PDB file of C-alpha atoms in Angstrom:
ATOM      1  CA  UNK A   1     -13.029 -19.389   4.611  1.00 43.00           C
ATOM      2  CA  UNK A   2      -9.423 -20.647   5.614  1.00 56.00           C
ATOM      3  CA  UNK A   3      -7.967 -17.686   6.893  1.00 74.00           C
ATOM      4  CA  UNK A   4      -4.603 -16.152   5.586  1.00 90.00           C
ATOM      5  CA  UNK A   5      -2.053 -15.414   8.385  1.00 95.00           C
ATOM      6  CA  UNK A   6      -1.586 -11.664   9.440  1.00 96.00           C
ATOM      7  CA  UNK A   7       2.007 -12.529   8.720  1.00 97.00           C
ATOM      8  CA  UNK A   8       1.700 -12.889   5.024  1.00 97.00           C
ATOM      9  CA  UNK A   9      -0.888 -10.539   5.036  1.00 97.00           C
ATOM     10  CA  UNK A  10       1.567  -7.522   6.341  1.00 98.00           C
ATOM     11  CA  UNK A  11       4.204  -9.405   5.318  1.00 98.00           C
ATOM     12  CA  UNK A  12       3.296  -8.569   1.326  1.00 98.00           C
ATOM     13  CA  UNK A  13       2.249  -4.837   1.967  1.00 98.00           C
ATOM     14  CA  UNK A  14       5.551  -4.380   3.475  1.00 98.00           C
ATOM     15  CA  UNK A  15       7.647  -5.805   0.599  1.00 98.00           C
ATOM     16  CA  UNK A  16       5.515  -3.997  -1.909  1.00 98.00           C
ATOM     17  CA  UNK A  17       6.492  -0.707  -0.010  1.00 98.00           C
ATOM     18  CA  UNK A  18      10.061  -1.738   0.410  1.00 98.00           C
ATOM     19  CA  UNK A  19      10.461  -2.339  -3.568  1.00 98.00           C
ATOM     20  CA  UNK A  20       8.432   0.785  -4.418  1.00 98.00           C
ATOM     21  CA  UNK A  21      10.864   2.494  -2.760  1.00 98.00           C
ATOM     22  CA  UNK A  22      14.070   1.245  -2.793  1.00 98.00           C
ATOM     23  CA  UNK A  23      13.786   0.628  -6.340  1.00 97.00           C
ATOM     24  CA  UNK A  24      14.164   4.334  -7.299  1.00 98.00           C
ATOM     25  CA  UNK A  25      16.591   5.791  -9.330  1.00 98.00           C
ATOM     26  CA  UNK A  26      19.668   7.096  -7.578  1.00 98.00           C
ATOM     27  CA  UNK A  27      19.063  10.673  -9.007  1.00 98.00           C
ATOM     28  CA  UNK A  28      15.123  10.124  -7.744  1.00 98.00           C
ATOM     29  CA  UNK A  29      16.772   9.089  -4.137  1.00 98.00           C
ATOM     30  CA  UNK A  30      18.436  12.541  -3.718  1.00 98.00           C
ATOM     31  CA  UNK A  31      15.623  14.825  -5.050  1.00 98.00           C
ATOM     32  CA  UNK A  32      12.862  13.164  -2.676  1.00 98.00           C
ATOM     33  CA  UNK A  33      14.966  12.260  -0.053  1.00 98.00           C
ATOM     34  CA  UNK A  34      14.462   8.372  -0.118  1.00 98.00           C
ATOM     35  CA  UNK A  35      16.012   5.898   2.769  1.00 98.00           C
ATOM     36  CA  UNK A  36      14.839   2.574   3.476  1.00 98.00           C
ATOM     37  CA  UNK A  37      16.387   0.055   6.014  1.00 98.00           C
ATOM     38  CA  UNK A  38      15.332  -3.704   6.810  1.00 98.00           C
ATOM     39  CA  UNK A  39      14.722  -3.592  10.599  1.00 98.00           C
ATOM     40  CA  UNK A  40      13.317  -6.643  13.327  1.00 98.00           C
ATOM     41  CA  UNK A  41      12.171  -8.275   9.995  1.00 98.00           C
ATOM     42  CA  UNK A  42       9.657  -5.308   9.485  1.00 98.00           C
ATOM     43  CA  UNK A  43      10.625  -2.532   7.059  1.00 98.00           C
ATOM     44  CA  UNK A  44      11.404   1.276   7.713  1.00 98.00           C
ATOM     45  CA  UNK A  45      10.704   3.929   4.798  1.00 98.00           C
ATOM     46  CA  UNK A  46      11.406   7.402   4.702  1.00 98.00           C
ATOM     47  CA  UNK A  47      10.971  10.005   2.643  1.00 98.00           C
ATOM     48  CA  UNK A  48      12.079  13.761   3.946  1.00 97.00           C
ATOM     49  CA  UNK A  49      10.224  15.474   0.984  1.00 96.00           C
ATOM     50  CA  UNK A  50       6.801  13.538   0.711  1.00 96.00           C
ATOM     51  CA  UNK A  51       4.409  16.658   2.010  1.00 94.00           C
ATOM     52  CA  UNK A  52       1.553  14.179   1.789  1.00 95.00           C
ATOM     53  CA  UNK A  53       3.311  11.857   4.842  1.00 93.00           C
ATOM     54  CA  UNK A  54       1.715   8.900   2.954  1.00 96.00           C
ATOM     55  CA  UNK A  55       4.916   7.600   1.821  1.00 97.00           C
ATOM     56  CA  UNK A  56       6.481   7.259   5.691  1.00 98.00           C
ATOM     57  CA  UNK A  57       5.777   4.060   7.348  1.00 98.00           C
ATOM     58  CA  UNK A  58       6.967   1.507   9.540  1.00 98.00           C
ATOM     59  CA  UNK A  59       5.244  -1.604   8.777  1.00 98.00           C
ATOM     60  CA  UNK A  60       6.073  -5.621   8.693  1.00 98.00           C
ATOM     61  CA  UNK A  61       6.970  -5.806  12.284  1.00 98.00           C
ATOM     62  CA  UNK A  62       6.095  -8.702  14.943  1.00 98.00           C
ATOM     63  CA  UNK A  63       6.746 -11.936  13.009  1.00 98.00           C
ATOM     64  CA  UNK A  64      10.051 -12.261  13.013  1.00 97.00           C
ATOM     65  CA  UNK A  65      11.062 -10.550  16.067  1.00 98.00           C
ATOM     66  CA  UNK A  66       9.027  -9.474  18.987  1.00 98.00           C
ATOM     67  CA  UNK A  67       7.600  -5.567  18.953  1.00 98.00           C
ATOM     68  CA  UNK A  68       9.532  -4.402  22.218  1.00 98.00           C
ATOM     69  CA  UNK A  69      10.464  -0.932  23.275  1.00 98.00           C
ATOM     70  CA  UNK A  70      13.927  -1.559  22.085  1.00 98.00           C
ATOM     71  CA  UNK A  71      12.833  -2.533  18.272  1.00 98.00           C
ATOM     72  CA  UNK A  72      10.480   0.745  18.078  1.00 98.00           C
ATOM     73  CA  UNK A  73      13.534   2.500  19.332  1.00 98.00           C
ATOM     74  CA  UNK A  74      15.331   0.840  16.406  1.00 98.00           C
ATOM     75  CA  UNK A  75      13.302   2.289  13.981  1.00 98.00           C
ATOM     76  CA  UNK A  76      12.785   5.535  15.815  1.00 98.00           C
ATOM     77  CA  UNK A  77      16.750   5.930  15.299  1.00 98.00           C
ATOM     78  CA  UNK A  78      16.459   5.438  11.739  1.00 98.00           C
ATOM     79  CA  UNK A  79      13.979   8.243  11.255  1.00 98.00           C
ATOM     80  CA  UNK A  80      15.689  10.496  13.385  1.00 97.00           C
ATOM     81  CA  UNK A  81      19.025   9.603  11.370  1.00 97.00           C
ATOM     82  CA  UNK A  82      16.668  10.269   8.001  1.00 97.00           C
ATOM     83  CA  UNK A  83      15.842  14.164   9.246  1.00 96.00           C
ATOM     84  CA  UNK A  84      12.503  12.923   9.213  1.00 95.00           C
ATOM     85  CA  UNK A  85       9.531  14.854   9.818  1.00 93.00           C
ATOM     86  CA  UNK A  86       7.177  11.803  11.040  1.00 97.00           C
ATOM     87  CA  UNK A  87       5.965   8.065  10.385  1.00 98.00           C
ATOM     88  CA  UNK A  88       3.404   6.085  10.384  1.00 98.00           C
ATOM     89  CA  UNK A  89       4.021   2.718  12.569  1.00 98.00           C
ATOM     90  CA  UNK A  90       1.105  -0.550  10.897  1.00 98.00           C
ATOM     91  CA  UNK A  91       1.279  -2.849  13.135  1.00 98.00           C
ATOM     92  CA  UNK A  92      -0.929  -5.292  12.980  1.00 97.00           C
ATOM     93  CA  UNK A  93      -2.875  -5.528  16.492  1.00 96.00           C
ATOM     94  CA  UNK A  94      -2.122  -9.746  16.644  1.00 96.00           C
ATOM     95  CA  UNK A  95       1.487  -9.055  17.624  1.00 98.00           C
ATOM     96  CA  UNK A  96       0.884  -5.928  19.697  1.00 98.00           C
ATOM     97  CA  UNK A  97       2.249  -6.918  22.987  1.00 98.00           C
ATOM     98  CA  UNK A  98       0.630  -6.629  26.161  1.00 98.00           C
ATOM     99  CA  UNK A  99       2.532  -3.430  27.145  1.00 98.00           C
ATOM    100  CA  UNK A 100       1.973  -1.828  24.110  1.00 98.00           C
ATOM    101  CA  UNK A 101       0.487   1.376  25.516  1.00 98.00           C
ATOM    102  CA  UNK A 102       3.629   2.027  27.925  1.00 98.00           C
ATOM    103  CA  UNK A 103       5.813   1.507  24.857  1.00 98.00           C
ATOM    104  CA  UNK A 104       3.986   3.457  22.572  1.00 97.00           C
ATOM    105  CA  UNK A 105       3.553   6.663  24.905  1.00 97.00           C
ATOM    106  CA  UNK A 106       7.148   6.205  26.067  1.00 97.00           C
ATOM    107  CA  UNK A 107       8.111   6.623  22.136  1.00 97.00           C
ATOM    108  CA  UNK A 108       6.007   8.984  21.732  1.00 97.00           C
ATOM    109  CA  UNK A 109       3.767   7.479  18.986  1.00 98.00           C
ATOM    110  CA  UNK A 110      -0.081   9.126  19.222  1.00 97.00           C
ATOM    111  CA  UNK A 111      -3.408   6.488  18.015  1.00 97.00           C
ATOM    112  CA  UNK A 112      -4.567   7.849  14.808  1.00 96.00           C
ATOM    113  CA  UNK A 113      -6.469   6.041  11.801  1.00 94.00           C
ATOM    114  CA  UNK A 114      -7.713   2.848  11.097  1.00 95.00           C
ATOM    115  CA  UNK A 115      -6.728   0.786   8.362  1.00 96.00           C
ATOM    116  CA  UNK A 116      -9.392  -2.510   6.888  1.00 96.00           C
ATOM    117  CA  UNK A 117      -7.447  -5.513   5.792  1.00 97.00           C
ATOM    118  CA  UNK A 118      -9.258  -7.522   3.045  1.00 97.00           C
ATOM    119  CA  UNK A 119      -8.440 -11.155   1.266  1.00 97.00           C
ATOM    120  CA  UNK A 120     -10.282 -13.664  -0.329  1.00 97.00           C
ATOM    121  CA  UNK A 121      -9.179 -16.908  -2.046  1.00 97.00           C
ATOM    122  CA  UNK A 122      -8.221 -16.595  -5.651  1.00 97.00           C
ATOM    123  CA  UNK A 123     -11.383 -18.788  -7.036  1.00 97.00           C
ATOM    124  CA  UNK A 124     -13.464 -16.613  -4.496  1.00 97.00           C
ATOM    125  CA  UNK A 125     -13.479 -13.565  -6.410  1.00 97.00           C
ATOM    126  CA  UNK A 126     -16.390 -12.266  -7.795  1.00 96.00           C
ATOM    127  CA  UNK A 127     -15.398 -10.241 -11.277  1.00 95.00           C
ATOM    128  CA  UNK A 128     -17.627  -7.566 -12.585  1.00 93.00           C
ATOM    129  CA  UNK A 129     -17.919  -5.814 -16.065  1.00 87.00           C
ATOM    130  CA  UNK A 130     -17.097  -2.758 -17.657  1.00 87.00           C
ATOM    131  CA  UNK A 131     -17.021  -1.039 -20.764  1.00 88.00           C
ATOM    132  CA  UNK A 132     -13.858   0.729 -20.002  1.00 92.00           C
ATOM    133  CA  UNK A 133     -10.833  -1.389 -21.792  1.00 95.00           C
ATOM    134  CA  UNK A 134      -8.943  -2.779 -19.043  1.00 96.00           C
ATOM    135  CA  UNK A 135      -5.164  -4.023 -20.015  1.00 96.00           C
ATOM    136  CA  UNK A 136      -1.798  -4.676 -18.393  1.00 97.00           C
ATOM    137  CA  UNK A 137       0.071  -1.651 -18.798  1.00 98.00           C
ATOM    138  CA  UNK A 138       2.832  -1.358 -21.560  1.00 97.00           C
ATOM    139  CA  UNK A 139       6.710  -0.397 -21.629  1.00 97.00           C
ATOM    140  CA  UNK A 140       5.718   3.159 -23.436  1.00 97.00           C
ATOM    141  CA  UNK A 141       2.777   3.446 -21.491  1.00 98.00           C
ATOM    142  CA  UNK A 142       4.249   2.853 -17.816  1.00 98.00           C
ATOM    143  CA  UNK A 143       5.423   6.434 -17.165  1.00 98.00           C
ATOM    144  CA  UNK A 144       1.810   8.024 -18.197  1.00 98.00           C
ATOM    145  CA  UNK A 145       0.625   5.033 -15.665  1.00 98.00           C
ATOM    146  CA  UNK A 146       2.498   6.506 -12.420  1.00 98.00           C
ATOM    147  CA  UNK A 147       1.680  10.207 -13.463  1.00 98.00           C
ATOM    148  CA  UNK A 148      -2.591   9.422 -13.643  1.00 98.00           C
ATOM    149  CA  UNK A 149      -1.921   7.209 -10.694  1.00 98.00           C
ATOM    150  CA  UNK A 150      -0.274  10.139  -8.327  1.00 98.00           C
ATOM    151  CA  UNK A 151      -3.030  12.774 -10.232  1.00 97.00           C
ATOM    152  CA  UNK A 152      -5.908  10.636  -9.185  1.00 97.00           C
ATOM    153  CA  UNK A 153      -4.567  10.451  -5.819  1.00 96.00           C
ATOM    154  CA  UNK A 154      -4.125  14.288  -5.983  1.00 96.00           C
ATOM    155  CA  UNK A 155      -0.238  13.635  -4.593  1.00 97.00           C
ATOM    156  CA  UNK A 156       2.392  15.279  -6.114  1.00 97.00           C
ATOM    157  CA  UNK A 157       3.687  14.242  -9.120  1.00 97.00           C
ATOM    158  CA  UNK A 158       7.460  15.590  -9.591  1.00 96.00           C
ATOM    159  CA  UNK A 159       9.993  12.830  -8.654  1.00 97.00           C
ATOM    160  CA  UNK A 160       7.298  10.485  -6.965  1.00 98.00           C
ATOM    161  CA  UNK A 161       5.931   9.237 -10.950  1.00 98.00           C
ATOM    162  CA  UNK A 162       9.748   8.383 -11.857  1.00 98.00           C
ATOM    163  CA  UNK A 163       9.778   6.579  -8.734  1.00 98.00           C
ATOM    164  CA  UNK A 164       6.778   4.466  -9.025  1.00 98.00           C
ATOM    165  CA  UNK A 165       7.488   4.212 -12.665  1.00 98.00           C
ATOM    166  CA  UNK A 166      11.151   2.276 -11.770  1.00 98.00           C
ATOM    167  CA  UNK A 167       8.942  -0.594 -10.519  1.00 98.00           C
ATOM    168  CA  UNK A 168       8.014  -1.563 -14.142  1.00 97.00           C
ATOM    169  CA  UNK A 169      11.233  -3.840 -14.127  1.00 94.00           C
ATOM    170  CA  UNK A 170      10.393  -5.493 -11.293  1.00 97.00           C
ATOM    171  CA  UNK A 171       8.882  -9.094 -11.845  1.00 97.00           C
ATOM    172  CA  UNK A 172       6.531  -8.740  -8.951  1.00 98.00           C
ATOM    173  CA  UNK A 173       4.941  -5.667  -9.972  1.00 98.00           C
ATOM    174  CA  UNK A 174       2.171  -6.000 -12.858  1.00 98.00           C
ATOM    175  CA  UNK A 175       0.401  -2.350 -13.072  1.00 98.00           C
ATOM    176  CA  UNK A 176      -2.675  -2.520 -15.281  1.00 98.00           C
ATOM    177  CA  UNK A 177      -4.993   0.810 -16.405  1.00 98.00           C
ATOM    178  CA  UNK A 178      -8.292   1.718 -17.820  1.00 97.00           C
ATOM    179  CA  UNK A 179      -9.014   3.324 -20.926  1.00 97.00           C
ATOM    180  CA  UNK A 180     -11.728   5.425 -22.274  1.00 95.00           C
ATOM    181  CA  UNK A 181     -11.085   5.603 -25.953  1.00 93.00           C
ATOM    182  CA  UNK A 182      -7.252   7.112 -25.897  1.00 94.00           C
ATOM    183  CA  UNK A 183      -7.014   8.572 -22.486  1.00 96.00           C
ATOM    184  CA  UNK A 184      -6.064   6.491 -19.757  1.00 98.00           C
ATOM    185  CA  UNK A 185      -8.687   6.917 -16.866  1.00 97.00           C
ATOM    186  CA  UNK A 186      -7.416   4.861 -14.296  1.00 98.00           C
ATOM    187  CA  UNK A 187      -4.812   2.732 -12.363  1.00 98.00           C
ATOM    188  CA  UNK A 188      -4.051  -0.170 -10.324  1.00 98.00           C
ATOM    189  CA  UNK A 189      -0.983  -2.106  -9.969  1.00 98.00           C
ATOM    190  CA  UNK A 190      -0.505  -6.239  -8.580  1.00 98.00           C
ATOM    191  CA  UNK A 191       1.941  -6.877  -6.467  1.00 98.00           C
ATOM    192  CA  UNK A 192       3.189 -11.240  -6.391  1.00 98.00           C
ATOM    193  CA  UNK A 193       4.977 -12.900  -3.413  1.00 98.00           C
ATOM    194  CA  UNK A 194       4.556 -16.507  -3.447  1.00 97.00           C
ATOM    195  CA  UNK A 195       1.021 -17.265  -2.960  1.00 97.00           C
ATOM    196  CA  UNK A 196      -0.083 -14.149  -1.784  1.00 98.00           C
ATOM    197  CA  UNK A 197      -0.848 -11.548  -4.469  1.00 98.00           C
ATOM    198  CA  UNK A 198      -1.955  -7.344  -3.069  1.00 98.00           C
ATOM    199  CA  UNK A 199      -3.742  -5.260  -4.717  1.00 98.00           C
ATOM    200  CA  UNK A 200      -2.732  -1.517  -4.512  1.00 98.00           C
ATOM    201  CA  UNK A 201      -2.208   1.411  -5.824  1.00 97.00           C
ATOM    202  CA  UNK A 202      -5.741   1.951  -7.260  1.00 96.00           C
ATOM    203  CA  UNK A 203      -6.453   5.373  -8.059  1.00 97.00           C
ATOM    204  CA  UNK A 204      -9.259   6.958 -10.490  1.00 97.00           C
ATOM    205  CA  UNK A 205      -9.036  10.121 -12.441  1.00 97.00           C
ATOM    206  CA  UNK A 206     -11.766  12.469 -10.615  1.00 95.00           C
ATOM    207  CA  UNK A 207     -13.661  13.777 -13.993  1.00 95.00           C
ATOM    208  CA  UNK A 208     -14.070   9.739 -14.660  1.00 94.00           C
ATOM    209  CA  UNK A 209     -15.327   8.407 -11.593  1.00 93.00           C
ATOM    210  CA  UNK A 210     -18.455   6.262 -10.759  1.00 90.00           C
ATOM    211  CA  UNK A 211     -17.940   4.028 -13.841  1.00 92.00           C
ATOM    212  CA  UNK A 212     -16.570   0.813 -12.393  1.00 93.00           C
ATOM    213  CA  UNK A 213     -13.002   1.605 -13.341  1.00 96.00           C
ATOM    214  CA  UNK A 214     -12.062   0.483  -9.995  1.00 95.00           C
ATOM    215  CA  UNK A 215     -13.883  -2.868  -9.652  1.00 96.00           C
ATOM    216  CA  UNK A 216     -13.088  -3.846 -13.670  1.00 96.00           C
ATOM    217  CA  UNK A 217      -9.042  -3.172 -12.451  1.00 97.00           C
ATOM    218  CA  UNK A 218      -9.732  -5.453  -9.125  1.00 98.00           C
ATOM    219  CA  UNK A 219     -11.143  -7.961 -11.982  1.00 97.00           C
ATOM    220  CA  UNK A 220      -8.106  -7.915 -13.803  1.00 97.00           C
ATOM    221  CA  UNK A 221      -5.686  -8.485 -11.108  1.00 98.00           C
ATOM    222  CA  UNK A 222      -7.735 -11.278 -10.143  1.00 98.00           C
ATOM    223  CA  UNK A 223      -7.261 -12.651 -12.755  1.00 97.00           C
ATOM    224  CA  UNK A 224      -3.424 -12.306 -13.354  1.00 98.00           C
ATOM    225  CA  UNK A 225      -3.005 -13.504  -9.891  1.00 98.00           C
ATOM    226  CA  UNK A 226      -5.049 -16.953 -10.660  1.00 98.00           C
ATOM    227  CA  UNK A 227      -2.962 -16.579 -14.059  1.00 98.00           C
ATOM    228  CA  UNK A 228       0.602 -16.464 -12.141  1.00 98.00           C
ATOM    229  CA  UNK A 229      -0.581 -19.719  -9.160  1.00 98.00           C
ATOM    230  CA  UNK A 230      -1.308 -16.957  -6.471  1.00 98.00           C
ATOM    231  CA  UNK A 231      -3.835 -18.806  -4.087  1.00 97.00           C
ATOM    232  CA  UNK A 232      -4.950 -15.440  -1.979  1.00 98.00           C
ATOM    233  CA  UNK A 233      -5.614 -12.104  -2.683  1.00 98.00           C
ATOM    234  CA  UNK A 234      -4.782  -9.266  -0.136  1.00 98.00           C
ATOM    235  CA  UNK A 235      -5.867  -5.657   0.146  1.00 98.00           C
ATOM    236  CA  UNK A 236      -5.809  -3.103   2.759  1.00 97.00           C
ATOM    237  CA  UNK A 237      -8.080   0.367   2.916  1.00 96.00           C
ATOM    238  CA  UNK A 238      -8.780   3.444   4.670  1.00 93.00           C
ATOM    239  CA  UNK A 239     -11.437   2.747   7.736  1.00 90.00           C
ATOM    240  CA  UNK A 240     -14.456   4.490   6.770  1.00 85.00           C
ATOM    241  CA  UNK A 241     -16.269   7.565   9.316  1.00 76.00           C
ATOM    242  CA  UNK A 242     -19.927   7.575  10.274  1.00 69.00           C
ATOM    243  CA  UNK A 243     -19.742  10.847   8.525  1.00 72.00           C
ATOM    244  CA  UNK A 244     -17.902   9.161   4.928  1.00 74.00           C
ATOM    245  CA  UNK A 245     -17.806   6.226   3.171  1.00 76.00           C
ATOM    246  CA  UNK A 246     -15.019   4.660   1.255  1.00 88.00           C
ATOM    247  CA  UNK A 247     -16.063   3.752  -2.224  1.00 89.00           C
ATOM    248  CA  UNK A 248     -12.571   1.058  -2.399  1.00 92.00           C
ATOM    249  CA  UNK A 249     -13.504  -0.436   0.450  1.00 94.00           C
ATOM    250  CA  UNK A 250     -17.052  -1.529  -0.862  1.00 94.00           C
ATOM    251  CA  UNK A 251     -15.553  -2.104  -4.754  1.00 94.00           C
ATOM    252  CA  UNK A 252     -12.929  -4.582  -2.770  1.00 96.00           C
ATOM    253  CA  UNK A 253     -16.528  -6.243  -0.484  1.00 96.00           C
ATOM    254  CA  UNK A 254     -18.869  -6.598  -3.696  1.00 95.00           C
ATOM    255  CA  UNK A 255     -15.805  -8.058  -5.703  1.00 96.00           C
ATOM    256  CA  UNK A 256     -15.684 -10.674  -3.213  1.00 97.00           C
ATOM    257  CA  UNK A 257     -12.844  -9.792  -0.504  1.00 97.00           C
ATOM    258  CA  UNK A 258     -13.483 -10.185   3.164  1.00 96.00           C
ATOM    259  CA  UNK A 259     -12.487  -8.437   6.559  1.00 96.00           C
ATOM    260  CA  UNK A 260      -8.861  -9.913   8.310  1.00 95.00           C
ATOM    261  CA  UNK A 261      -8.845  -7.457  10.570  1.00 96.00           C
ATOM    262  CA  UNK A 262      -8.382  -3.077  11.166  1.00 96.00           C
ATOM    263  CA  UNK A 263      -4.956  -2.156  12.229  1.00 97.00           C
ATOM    264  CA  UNK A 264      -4.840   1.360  13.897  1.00 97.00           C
ATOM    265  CA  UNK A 265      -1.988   3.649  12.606  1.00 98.00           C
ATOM    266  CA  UNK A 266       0.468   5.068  14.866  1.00 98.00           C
ATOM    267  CA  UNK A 267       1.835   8.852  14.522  1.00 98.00           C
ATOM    268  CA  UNK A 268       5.736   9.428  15.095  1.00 98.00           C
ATOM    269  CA  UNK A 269       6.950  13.057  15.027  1.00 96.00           C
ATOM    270  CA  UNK A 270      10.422  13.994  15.860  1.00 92.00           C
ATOM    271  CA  UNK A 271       9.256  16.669  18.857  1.00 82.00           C
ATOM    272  CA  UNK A 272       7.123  13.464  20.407  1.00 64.00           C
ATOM    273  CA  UNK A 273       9.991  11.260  21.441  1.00 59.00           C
TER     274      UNK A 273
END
């Protein structure tokens, strides 16, 4: 397989982030506490109410300028400026430079987590079936679309659906759900730059697991993206344990997407440096 560059392979997760974010309503903004800030070509996002931490990352850097102890600083500013409580720093481990360790433990970020990233060609993809009904997600619908999404991540809901539901107007963003009869089950949104298309935000409702919601949604996308001229698809994952597996990651293998590469995460919290 022609391999897809870790640059536009971080380089879409970032922007998806970036819009998901920066896209919310002002009022939304204030209640969550949302910042976000361009940085080194990578992206910085915080949120100072997100109790999950999921939503405060540092991701994107490497391609356009060098990760040095200055640009971590950078973004370490930003935070602190933010009243953050933490971040996550993805960094893909291509553009880690040699004295990564020094810079790291001098900033005071701690090794936790591995993330998988996945891609395959567009024509590549192997779709499966499912009786759920599977459709793109519409105007009246989109707000019921963020709330199931956030419930079958068991995240909060108040202020973080409004958010993700902003990104309706955006023309990169193409959320789809599944439907059993009138209740929407589950969720998955595409997100389009150029070539490249990622599929996120996937997220089941627990009482309707284990019925190929999740691979019939990765379908789907697929299929938009080959619909819109994407040429690549791009996903990324939690790492499974010995101890637990990770049911996306093997919907995302059987449907046809391959390993890039595991990026470790990086822990920043305001008492660490």
């Amino acid at each position: 397989m022609e391999d897809l560059s870790s640059a536009l392979a971080e380089g879409v997760e970032a922007e998806f982030m970036y819009q998901l974010e920066s896209m919310a309503a002002p009022s939304v903004k204030v209640e969550l506490g949302i910042a976000t800030t361009r940085i080194g070509g990578g992206v910085a996002l915080s949120i100072r109410h997100d109790v999950t931490g999921f939503w405060n990352k540092a991701l994107g850097f490497g391609f356009e300028e060098p990760v040095t102890h200055d640009l971590i600083g950078r973004v370490l500013d930003f935070y602190r400026s933010q009243g953050s409580t933490g971040t996550t720093f993805q960094i893909a481990h291509s553009v880690l430079p040699p004295d990564w360790d020094e810079i790291r433990a001098a900033s005071g970020l701690r090794p936790a987590s591995h993330y998988v990233k996945l891609a395959c060609r567009v024509e590549d993809f192997w779709p499966a079936e499912s009786k759920l009904v599977v459709e793109p997600v519409r105007p009246e619908d989109v707000r019921e679309w963020a709330a199931v999404t956030f419930r079958g991540f068991g995240m909060p809901e108040e202020g973080f659906t409004e958010m993700l539901a902003a990104t309706y107007d955006h023309p990169g963003f193409h959320p789809v759900a599944a439907w059993d009869g009138d209740t929407m089950v589950a969720t998955a949104n595409l997100f389009v730059r150029g070539e490249v298309a990622s599929l996120n935000s996937g997220a089941t409702l627990r009482e309707h697991r284990n019925r190929g919601a999740q691979s019939a949604l990765l379908t789907m996308r697929a299929e938009l993206a080959a619909d819109l001229g994407c040429r690549w698809l791009v996903a990324e994952t939690g790492m499974p344990s010995e101890r637990r597996a990770n049911p996306s990651l093997n919907n995302m293998l059987r449907s046809g997407l391959r390993p890039l590469y595991s990026r470790r995460n990086w822990v920043w919290e305001p008492d660490a440096g």
